[in-house]
Amino acid sequence: QLMLVSEDSAIASSKQAYLSTVKDLDNAGKLEENWVVNKRVDVITGRLITEAIKMRPDTANWEWSVVVIDDPKMVNAWCMAGGRMAVYTGLFEKLKLDDDLIFF
């Protein structure tokens, strides 16, 4: 495996970019405030994190973080090195999910 950038360097750069992005989104009022939506995303990403740690135990030390971005037209989600993630509300709008009860 050819690695041009060390994992530690990628994680540090991702953290800086993520914090800057989240700050900008917060200032713009684009972070989702609905606790039901945030809880749903927390449950789903919690399951992903659990599996990631099983596959790579060293990721248990990552500073896992997820935000929900309020943009109903954007159908997307992303993850950066070091466990920083974002999900757009457009995913929920597009998929028209109705399984809220499984999260509570």
Coordinates of C-alpha atoms in Angstrom, one line a residue:
Q1 CA 0.0 0.0 0.0
L2 CA 1.4 3.3 -1.1
M3 CA 0.7 6.1 1.4
L4 CA 1.8 9.6 0.4
V5 CA 0.5 11.2 3.6
S6 CA 0.7 9.6 7.0
E7 CA -2.5 8.6 8.7
D8 CA -1.8 11.0 11.6
S9 CA -1.3 13.8 9.2
A10 CA -4.5 13.1 7.4
I11 CA -6.4 12.9 10.7
A12 CA -4.9 16.2 11.9
S13 CA -5.8 18.0 8.6
S14 CA -9.3 16.5 8.6
K15 CA -9.9 17.7 12.1
Q16 CA -8.9 21.2 11.3
A17 CA -11.1 21.2 8.1
Y18 CA -14.0 19.6 9.9
L19 CA -14.0 22.1 12.8
S20 CA -13.8 25.0 10.3
T21 CA -16.7 23.6 8.2
V22 CA -18.9 23.0 11.3
K23 CA -18.2 26.5 12.6
D24 CA -19.2 28.0 9.2
L25 CA -22.3 25.9 9.1
D26 CA -23.2 26.8 12.6
N27 CA -22.7 30.5 11.9
A28 CA -24.9 30.2 8.8
G29 CA -27.6 28.4 10.9
K30 CA -27.3 25.3 8.8
L31 CA -26.9 22.7 11.6
E32 CA -30.0 20.6 12.2
E33 CA -31.6 21.4 15.5
N34 CA -34.4 18.8 15.4
W35 CA -33.5 16.3 18.2
V36 CA -35.4 13.5 16.5
V37 CA -33.3 13.8 13.3
N38 CA -30.1 14.1 15.3
K39 CA -31.0 11.1 17.5
R40 CA -31.7 9.0 14.3
V41 CA -28.3 10.0 12.9
D42 CA -26.5 9.3 16.2
V43 CA -28.0 5.8 16.4
I44 CA -27.1 5.0 12.8
T45 CA -23.5 6.4 13.1
G46 CA -23.1 4.7 16.4
R47 CA -23.7 1.4 14.7
L48 CA -21.1 2.3 12.0
I49 CA -18.6 3.3 14.6
T50 CA -19.1 0.1 16.5
E51 CA -18.3 -1.9 13.4
A52 CA -15.4 0.3 12.5
I53 CA -13.8 -0.4 15.9
K54 CA -14.4 -4.1 15.5
M55 CA -12.6 -4.0 12.1
R56 CA -9.8 -1.6 13.3
P57 CA -9.5 -1.5 17.1
D58 CA -7.2 1.5 16.9
T59 CA -10.1 3.7 15.7
A60 CA -11.6 3.5 19.2
N61 CA -9.2 6.3 20.0
W62 CA -10.5 8.6 17.3
E63 CA -12.5 11.7 18.1
W64 CA -15.6 10.4 16.4
S65 CA -18.1 13.2 15.6
V66 CA -21.1 13.7 13.4
V67 CA -23.2 16.7 12.5
V68 CA -26.5 16.9 10.6
I69 CA -26.6 19.6 8.0
D70 CA -30.0 21.2 7.3
D71 CA -30.1 21.2 3.5
P72 CA -33.2 19.4 2.3
K73 CA -32.1 19.6 -1.3
M74 CA -28.7 18.0 -0.8
V75 CA -28.8 14.2 -0.8
N76 CA -25.4 13.4 0.6
A77 CA -23.2 12.3 3.5
W78 CA -19.5 12.3 4.0
C79 CA -16.8 11.1 6.3
M80 CA -13.3 12.4 6.9
A81 CA -10.1 10.8 8.2
G82 CA -10.3 10.4 12.0
G83 CA -14.0 9.7 12.2
R84 CA -15.6 13.1 11.4
M85 CA -18.9 12.8 9.6
A86 CA -21.8 14.8 8.2
V87 CA -25.2 13.9 6.9
Y88 CA -27.5 16.2 5.0
T89 CA -31.2 16.3 5.8
G90 CA -31.9 15.8 2.1
L91 CA -31.2 12.1 2.5
F92 CA -34.2 11.9 4.8
E93 CA -36.4 14.0 2.5
K94 CA -35.5 11.9 -0.6
L95 CA -35.8 8.5 1.1
K96 CA -39.0 9.4 2.9
L97 CA -38.1 7.2 5.9
D98 CA -40.8 6.1 8.3
D99 CA -38.9 3.9 10.7
D100 CA -38.6 6.5 13.5
L101 CA -39.9 4.0 16.1
I102 CA -36.9 1.8 15.9
F103 CA -34.7 4.6 17.3
F104 CA -36.6 5.0 20.6

